[in-house]
C-alpha positions as a Markdown table, in Angstrom:
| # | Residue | x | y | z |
|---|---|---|---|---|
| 1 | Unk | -57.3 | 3.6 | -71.3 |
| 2 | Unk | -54.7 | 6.1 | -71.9 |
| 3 | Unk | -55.3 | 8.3 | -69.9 |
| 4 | Unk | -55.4 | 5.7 | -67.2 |
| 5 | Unk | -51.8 | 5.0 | -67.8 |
| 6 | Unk | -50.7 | 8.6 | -67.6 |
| 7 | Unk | -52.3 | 8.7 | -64.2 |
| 8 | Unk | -50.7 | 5.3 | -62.8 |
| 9 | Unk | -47.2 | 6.4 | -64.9 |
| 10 | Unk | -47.5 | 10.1 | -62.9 |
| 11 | Unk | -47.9 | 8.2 | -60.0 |
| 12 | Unk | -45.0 | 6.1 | -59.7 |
| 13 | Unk | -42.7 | 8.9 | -60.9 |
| 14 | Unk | -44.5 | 11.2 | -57.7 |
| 15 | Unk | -43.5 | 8.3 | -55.8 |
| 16 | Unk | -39.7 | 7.8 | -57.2 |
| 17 | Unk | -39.1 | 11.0 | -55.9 |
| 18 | Unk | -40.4 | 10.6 | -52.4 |
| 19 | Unk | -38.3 | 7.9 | -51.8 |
| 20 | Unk | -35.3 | 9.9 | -53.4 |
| 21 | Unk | -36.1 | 12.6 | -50.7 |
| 22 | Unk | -36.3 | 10.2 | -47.8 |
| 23 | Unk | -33.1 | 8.0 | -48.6 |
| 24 | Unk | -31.2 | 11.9 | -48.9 |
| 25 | Unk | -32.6 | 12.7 | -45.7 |
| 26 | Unk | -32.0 | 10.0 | -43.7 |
| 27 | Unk | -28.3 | 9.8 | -46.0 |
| 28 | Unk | -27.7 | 13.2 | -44.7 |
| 29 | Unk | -29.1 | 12.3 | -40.5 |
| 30 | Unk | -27.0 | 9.3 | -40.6 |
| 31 | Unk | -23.6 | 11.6 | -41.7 |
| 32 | Unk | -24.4 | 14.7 | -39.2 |
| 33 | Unk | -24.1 | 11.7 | -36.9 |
| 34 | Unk | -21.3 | 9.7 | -37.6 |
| 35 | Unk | -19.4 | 13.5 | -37.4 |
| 36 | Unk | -20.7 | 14.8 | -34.6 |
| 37 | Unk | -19.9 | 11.2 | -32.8 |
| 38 | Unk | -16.4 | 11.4 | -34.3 |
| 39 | Unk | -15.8 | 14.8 | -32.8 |
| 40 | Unk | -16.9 | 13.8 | -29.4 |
| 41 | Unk | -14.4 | 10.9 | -29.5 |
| 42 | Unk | -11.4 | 13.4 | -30.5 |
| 43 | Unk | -12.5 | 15.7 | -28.0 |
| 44 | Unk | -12.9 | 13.1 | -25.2 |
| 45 | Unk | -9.1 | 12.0 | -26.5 |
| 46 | Unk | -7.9 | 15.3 | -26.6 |
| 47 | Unk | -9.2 | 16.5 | -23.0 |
| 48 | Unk | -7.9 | 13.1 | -21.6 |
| 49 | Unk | -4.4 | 13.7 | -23.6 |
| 50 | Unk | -4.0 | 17.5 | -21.9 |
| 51 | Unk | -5.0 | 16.1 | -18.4 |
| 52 | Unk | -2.0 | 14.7 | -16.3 |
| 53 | Unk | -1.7 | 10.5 | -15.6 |
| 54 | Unk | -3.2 | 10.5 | -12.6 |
| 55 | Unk | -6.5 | 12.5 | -13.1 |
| 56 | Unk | -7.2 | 10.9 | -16.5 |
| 57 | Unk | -9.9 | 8.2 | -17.2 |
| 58 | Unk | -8.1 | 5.2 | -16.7 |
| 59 | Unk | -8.6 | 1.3 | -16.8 |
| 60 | Unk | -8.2 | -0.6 | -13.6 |
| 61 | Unk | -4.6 | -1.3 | -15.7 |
| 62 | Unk | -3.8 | 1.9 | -15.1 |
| 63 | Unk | -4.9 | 2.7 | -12.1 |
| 64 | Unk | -3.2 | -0.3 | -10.7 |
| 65 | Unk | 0.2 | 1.4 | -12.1 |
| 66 | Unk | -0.7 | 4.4 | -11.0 |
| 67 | Unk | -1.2 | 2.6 | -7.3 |
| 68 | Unk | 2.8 | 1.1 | -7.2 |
| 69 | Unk | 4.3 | 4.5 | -8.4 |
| 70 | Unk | 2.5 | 6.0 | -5.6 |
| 71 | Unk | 3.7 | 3.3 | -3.3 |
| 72 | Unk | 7.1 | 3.6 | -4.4 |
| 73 | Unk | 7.1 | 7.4 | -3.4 |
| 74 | Unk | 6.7 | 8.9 | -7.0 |
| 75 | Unk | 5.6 | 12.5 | -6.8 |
| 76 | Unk | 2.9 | 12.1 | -9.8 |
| 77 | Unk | 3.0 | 16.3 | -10.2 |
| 78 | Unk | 6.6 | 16.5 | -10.3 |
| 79 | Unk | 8.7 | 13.5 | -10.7 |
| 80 | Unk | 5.5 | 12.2 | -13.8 |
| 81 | Unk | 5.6 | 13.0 | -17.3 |
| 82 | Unk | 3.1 | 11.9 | -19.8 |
| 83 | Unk | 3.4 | 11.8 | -23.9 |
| 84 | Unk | 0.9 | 11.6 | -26.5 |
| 85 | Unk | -1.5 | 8.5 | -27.2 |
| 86 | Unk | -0.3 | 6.3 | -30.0 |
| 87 | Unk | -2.7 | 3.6 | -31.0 |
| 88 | Unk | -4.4 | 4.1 | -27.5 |
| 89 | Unk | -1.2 | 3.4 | -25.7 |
| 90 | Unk | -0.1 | 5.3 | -22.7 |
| 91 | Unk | 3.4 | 6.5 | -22.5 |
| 92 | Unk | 4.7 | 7.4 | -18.9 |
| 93 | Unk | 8.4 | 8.7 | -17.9 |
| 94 | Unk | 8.7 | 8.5 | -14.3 |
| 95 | Unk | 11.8 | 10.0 | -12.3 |
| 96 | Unk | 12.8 | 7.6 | -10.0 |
| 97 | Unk | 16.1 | 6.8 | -8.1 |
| 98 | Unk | 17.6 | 3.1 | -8.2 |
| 99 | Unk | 15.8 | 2.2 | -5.0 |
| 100 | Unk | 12.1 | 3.2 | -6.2 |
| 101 | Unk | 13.1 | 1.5 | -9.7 |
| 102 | Unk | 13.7 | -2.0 | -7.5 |
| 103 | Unk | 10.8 | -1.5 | -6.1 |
| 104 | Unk | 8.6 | -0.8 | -9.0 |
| 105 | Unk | 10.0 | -3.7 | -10.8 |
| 106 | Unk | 9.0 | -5.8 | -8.4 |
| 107 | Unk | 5.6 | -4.4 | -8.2 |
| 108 | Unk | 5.0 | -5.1 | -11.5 |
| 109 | Unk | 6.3 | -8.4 | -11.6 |
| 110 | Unk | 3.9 | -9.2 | -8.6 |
| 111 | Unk | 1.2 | -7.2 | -11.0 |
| 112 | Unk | 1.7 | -9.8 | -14.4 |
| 113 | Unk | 1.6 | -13.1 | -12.0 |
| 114 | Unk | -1.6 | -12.0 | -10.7 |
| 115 | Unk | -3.4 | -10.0 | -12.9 |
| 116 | Unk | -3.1 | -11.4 | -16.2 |
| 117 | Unk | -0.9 | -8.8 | -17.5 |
| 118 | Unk | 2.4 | -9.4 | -19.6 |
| 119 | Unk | 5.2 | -7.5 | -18.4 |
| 120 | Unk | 8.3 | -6.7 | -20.8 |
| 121 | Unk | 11.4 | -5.6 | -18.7 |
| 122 | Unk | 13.6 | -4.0 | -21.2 |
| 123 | Unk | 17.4 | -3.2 | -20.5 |
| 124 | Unk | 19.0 | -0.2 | -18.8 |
| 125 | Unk | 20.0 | 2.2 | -21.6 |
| 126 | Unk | 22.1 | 5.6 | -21.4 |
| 127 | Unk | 20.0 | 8.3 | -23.6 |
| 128 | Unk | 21.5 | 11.5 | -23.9 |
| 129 | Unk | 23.9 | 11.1 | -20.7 |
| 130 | Unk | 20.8 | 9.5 | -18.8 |
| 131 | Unk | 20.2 | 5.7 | -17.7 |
| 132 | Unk | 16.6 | 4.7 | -19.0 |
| 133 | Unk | 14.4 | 1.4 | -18.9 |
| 134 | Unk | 11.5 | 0.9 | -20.7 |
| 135 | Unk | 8.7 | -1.5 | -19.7 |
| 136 | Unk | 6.1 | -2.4 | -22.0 |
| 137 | Unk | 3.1 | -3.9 | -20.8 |
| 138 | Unk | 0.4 | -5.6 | -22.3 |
| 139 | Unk | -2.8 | -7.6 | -21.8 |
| 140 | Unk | -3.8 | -10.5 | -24.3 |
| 141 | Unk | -0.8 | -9.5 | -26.3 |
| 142 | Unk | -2.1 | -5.5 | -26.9 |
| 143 | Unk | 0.1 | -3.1 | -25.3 |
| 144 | Unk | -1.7 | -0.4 | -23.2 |
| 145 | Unk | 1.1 | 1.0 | -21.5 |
| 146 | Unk | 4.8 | 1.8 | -22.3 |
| 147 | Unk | 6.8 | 3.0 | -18.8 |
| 148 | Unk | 10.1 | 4.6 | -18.7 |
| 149 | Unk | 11.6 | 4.9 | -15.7 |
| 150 | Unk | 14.5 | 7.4 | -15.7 |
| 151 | Unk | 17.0 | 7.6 | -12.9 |
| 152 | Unk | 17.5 | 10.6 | -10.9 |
| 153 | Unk | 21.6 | 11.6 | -10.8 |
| 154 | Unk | 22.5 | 11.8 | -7.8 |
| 155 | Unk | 25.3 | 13.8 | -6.7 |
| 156 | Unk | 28.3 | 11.7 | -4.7 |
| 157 | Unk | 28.8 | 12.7 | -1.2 |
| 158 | Unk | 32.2 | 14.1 | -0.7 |
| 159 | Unk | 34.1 | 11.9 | 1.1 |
| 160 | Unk | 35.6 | 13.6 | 4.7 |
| 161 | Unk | 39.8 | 13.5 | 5.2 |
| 162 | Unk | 40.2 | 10.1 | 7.9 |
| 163 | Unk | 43.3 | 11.7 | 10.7 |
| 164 | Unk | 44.7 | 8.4 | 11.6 |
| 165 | Unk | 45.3 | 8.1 | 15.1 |
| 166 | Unk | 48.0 | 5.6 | 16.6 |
| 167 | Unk | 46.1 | 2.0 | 17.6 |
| 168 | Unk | 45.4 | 1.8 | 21.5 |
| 169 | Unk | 46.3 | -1.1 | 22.8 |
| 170 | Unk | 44.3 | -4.0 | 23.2 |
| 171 | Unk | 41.6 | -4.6 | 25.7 |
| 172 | Unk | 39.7 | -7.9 | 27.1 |
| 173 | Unk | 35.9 | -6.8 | 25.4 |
| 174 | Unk | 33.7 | -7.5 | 28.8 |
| 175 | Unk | 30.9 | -10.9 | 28.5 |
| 176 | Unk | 28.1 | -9.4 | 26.0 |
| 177 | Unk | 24.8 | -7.6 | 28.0 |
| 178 | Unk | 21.8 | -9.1 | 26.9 |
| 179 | Unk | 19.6 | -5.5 | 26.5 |
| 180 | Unk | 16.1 | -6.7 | 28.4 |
| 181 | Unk | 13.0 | -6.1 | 26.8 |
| 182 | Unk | 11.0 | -2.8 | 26.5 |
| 183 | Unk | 8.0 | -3.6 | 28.6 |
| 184 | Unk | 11.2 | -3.9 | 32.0 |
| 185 | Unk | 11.7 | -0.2 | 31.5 |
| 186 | Unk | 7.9 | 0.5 | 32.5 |
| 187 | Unk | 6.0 | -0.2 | 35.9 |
| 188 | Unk | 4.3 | -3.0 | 36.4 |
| 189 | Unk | 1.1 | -3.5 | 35.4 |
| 190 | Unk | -2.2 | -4.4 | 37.5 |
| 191 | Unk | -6.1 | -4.8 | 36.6 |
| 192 | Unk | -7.4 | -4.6 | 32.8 |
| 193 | Unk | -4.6 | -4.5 | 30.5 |
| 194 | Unk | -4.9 | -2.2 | 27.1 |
| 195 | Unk | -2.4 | -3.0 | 24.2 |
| 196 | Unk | -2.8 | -0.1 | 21.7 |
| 197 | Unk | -1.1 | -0.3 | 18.4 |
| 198 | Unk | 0.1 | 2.0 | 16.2 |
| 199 | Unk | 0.2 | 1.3 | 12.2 |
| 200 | Unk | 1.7 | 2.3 | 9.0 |
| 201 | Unk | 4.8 | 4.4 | 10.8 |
| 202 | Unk | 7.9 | 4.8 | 8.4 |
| 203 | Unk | 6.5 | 7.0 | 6.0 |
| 204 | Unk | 6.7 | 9.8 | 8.3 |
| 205 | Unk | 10.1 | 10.9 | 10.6 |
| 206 | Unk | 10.0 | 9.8 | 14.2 |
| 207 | Unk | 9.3 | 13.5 | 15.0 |
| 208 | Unk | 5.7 | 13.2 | 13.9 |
| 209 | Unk | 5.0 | 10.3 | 16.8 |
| 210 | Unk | 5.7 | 13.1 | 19.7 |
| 211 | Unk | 2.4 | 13.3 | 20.6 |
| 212 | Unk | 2.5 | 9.9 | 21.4 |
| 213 | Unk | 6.1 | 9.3 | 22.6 |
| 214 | Unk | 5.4 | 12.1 | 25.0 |
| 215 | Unk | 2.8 | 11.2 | 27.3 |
| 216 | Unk | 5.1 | 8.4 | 28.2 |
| 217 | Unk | 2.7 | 5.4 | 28.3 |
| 218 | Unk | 3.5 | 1.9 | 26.6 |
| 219 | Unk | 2.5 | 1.7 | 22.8 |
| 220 | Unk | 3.3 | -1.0 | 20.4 |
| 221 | Unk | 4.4 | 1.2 | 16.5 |
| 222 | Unk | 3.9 | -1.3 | 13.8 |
| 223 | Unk | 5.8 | -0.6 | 10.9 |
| 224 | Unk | 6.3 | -0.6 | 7.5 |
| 225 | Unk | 9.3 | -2.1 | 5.5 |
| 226 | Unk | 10.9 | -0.7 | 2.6 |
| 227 | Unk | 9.9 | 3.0 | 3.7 |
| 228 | Unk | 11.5 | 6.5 | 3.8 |
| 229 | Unk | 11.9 | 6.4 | 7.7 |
| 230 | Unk | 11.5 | 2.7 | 8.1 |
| 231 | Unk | 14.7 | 2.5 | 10.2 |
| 232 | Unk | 15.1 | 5.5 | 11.9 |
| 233 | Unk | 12.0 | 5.3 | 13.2 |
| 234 | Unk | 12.2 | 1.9 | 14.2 |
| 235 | Unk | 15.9 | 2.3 | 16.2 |
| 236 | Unk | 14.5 | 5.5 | 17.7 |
| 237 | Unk | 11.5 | 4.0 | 19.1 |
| 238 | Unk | 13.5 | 1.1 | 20.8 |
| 239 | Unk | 16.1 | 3.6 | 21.9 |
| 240 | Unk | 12.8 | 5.0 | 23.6 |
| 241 | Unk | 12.4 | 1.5 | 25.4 |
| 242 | Unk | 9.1 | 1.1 | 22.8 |
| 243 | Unk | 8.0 | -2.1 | 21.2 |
| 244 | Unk | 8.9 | -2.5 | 17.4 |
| 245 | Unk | 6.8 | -4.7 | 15.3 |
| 246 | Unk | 6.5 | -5.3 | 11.5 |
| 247 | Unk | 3.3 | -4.9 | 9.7 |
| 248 | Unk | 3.5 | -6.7 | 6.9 |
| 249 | Unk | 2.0 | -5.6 | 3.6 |
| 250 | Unk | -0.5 | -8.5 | 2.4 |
| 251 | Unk | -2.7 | -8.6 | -0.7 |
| 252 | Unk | -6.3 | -7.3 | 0.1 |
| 253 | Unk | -9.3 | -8.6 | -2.3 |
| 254 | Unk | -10.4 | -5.8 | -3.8 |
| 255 | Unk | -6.1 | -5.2 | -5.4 |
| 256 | Unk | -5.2 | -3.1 | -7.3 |
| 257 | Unk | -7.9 | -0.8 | -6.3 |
| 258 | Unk | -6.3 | -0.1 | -2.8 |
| 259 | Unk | -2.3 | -1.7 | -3.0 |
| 260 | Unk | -0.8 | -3.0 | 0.1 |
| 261 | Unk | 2.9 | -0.9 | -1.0 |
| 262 | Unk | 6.3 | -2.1 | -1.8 |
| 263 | Unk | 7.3 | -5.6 | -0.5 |
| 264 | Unk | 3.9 | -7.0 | -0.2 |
| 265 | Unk | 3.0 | -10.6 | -0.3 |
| 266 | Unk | 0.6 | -11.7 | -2.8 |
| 267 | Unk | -2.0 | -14.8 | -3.1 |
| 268 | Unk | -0.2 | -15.8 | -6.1 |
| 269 | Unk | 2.8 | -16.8 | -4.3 |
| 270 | Unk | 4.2 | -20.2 | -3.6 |
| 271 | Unk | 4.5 | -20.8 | 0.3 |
| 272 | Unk | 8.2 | -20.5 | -0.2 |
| 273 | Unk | 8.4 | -16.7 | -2.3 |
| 274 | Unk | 5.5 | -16.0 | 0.4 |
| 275 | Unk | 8.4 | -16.8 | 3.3 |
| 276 | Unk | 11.0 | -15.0 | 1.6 |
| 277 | Unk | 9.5 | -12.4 | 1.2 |
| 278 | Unk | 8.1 | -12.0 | 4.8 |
| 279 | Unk | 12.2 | -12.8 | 6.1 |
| 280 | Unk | 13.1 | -10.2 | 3.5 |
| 281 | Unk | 10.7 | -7.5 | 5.1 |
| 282 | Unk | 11.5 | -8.3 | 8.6 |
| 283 | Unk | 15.5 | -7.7 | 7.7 |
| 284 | Unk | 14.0 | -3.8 | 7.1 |
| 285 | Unk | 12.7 | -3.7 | 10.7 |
| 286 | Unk | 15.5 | -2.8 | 13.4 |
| 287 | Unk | 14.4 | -4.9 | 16.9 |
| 288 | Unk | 11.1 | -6.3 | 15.8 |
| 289 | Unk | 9.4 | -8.3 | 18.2 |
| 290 | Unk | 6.3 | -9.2 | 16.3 |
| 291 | Unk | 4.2 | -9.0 | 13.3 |
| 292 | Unk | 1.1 | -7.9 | 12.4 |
| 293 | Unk | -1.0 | -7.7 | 8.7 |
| 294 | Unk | -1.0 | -4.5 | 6.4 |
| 295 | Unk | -4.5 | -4.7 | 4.6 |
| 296 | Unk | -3.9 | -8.4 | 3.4 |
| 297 | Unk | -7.6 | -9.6 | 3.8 |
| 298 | Unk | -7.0 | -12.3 | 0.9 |
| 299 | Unk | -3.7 | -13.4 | 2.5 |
| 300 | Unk | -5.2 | -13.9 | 5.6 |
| 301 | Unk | -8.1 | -15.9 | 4.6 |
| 302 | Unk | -5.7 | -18.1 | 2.5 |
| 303 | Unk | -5.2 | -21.7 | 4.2 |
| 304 | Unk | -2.6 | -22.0 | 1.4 |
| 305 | Unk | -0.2 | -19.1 | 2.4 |
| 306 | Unk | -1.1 | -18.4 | 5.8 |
| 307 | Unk | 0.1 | -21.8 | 8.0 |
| 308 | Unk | 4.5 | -21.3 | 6.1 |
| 309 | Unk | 3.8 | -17.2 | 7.1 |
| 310 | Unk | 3.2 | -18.6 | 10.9 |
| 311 | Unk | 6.1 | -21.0 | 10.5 |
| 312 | Unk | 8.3 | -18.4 | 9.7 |
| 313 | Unk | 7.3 | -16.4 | 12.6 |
| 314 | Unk | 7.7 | -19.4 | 15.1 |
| 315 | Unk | 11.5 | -20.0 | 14.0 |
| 316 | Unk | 12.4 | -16.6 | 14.6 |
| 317 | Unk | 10.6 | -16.3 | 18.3 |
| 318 | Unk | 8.3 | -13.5 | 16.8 |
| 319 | Unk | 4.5 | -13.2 | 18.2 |
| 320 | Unk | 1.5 | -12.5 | 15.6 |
| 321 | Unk | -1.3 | -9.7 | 16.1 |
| 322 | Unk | -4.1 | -10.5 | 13.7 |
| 323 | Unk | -5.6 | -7.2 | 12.5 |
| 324 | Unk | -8.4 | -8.5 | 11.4 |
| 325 | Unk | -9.2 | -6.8 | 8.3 |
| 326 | Unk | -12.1 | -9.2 | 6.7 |
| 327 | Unk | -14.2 | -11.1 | 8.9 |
| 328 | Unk | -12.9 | -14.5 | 6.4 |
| 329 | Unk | -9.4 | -14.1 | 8.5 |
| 330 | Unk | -8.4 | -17.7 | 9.6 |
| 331 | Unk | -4.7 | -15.7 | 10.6 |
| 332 | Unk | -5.5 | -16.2 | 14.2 |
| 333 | Unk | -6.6 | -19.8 | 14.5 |
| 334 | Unk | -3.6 | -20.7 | 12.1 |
| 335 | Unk | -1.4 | -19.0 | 14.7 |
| 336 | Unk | -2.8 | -20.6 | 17.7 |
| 337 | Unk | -2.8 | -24.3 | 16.2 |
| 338 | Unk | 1.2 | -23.8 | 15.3 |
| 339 | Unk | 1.6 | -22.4 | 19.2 |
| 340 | Unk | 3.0 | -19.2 | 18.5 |
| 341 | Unk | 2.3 | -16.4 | 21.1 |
| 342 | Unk | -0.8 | -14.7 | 19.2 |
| 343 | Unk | -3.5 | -12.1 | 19.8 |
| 344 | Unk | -6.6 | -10.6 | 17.6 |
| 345 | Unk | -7.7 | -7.2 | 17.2 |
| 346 | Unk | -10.3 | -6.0 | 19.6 |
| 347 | Unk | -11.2 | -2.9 | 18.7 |
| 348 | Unk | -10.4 | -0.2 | 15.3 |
| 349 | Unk | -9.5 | 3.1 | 17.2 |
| 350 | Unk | -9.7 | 5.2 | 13.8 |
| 351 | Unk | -12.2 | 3.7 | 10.8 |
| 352 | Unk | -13.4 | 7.2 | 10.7 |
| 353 | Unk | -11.1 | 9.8 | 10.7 |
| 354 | Unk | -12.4 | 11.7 | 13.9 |
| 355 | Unk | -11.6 | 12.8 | 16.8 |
| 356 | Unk | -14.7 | 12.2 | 18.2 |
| 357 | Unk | -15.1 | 8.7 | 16.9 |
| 358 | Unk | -11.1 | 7.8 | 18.2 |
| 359 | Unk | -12.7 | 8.9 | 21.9 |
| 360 | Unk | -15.5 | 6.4 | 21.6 |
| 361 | Unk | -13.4 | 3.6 | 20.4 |
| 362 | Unk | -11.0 | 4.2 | 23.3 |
| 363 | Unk | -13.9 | 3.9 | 25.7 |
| 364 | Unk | -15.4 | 0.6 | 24.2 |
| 365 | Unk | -11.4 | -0.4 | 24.2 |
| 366 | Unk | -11.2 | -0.1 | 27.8 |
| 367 | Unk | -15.0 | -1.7 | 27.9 |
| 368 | Unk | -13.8 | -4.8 | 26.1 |
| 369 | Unk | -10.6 | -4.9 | 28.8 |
| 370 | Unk | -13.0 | -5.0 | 32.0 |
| 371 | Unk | -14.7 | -7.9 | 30.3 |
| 372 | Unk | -12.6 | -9.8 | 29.3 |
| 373 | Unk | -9.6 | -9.2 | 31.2 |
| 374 | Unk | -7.0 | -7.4 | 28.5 |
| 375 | Unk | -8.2 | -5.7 | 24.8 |
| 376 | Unk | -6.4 | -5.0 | 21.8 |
| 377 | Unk | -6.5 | -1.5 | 19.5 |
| 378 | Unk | -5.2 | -0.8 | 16.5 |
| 379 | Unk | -5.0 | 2.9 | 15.0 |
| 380 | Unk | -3.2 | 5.0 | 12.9 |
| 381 | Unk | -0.7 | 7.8 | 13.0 |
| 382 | Unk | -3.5 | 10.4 | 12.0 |
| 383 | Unk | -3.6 | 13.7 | 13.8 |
| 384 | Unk | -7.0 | 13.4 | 15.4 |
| 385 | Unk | -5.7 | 10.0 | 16.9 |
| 386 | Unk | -2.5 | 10.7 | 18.2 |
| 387 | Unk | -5.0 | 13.9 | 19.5 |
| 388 | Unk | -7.5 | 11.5 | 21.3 |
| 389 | Unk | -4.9 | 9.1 | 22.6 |
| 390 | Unk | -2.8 | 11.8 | 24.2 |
| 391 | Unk | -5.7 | 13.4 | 25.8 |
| 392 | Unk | -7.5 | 10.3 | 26.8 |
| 393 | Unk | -4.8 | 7.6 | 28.1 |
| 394 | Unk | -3.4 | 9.6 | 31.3 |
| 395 | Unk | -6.7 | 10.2 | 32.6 |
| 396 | Unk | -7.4 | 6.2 | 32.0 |
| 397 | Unk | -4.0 | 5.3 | 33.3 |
| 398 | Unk | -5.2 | 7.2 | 36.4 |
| 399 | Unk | -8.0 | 5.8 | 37.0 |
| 400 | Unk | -6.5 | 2.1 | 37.0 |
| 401 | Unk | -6.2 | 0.7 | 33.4 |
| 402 | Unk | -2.8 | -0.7 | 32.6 |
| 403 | Unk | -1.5 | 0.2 | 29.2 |
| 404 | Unk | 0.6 | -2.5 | 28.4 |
| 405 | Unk | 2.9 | -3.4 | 25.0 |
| 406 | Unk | 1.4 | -6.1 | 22.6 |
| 407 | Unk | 3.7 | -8.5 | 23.7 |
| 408 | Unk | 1.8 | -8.4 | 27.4 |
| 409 | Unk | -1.1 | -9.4 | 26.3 |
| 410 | Unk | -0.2 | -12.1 | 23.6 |
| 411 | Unk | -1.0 | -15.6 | 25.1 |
């Protein structure tokens, strides 16, 4: 009997110390991990803390910031700087002058109605001889972001010695000339009529349309407000007898992965802001004559927005060009109900960025135009474009298609 209750007693203790063993082991698995999981994360923060702003692995938050600095012409290599994380908070300083700080401001404001995000506009502060502003923003009252946008000095223009000359005397000013319209300074036109667009100008000088300004045929340049070369390009191309519309940055649906720039309109708008703002961008444009959409796939497919946008187009004599970005676009019908002069897209010269492809889509342009009378294409300043269009329109124009301004073929 007692030698029974050594063996069950030896047992128990043999047993004891298995257990020990185990629960050290797995004690000790359990640790390795929780380190080796805690050095990942500090590696993965210190990797993402060397990398600049705009290659680091960002929320769509970020991202969509990243997208209005780029709009606003902020060099993210030069005019960027980015600080050290504190409690997962990003901390940008971005160089900007007084016109890209309106326009980012505004941005953002668009950004926290739409987007859910809380935007905290600080005041305008001199540190160390510099004027700062920080902007804090945060979602679901967690900051994720604090921006400081520091303006640029710039230097004051020397202002040239005025010779006053003795006042001639006064002259009866002749009646005003009405200037007539572009299309009178180009020959008539006769058989299928092609109106080719060009988007997205401003953000280039004028001198980077000579491929197009030079073969001399009619061309319609759509262009951006609020741009570098906004109105020089737009008074030279009238000055060049071309036509000058506005294309109007609109709010596509998948914002603020691709961001329609500075002065867009956005679904959250009231039809009022909405008008305002498209009167505000066409006060950019020099000579506009129509308007046409930037992106804006959710603007145009919005019966709330779309039928004041059209209003404001009718009162100031404009025509409308629907691009026809999503196939949801009701932009064209709400336009032709109202009885404004209005056209649709035909044909996208440049959804690839080819040469190759440009000379096919110019073909099925000029297809479209023996079928149904007249076609409309839109493209792009892009080189292979401006390439295809200046090697491919003479030879068209030859051979009887009339090239006519957007404004011909609007009904």
């Amino acid at each position: 009997m007692a030698a029974t209750k050594k063996r069950t007693t030896k047992k128990r203790k043999t047993r004891k110390k298995k257990t020990r063993s185990l629960g050290r082991k797995l004690f000790l698995f359990l640790l390795t991990l929780a380190i080796l999981a805690a050095a990942a994360i500090a590696i993965y923060k210190y990797k993402n803390l060397l990398l600049p702003p705009h290659q680091k692995e960002s929320p769509n938050q970020l991202i969509a910031i990243e997208s209005i600095l780029l709009a606003a012409d902020v060099q993210l290599g030069s005019d960027l700087e980015t600080f050290s994380l504190k409690n997962e908070t990003e901390h940008w300083k971005a160089h900007v002058t007084r016109k890209q700080k309106k326009c980012i401001i505004k941005a953002l404001k668009h950004l926290a109605e739409s987007q859910n995000v809380e935007v905290n506009i600080g005041k305008e502060k001199t540190v160390k001889s510099q004027l700062m502003q920080l902007i804090t923003l945060s979602q679901n009252e967690q900051p994720y972001m604090k921006l400081i946008l520091s303006l640029k000095k710039q230097k004051k223009a020397k202002k040239p010695k005025v010779i006053r000359k003795p006042k001639p005397a006064k002259a009866q000013s002749p009646d005003p000339v009405e200037e007539p319209p572009a299309s009178t300074y180009w020959e008539s036109y006769d058989g299928p009529r092609v109106a080719i667009i060009i988007d997205d100008v401003g953000m280039k000088p004028y001198s980077a349309l000579s491929d197009l300004t030079g073969i001399h045929i009619p061309i319609t340049f759509a262009i951006l407000p609020f741009q570098r070369y906004t109105k020089t390009c737009a008074n030279e191309l009238h000055k060049n007898h071309y036509e000058v519309m506005l294309h109007m940055p609109m709010e596509p649906t998948n914002f603020p992965v691709a961001n329609p720039g500075a002065g867009a309109i956005f679904s959250s708008f009231t039809p009022l802001k909405a008008q305002e703002t498209l009167s505000e961008a066409l006060r950019q444009v020099p000579h506009v004559t129509g308007v046409n959409n930037h992106m804006g796939s959710r603007i145009t497919a919005s019966k709330k927005l779309m039928p004041s946008l059209v209003q404001t187009i009718k009162e100031k004599n404009l025509f409308f060009i629907d691009s026809r970005t999503h196939a949801s676009t009701i932009a064209y019908q709400t336009a032709k109900a109202q009885g404004i002069r209005c056209a649709e897209r035909d044909v996208f010269l440049d959804a690839t960025m080819s040469y190759d492809f440009t000379v096919k889509q110019i073909a099925k342009t000029v297809s479209t135009a023996k079928k149904q009378g007249f076609a409309v294409a839109i493209g792009h300043p892009y080189p292979s474009t401006m390439a295809a269009i200046k090697d491919k329109l003479p030879a068209l124009k030859a051979q009887g298609i009339s090239f006519v301004f957007a404004s011909d073929i609007v009904k």
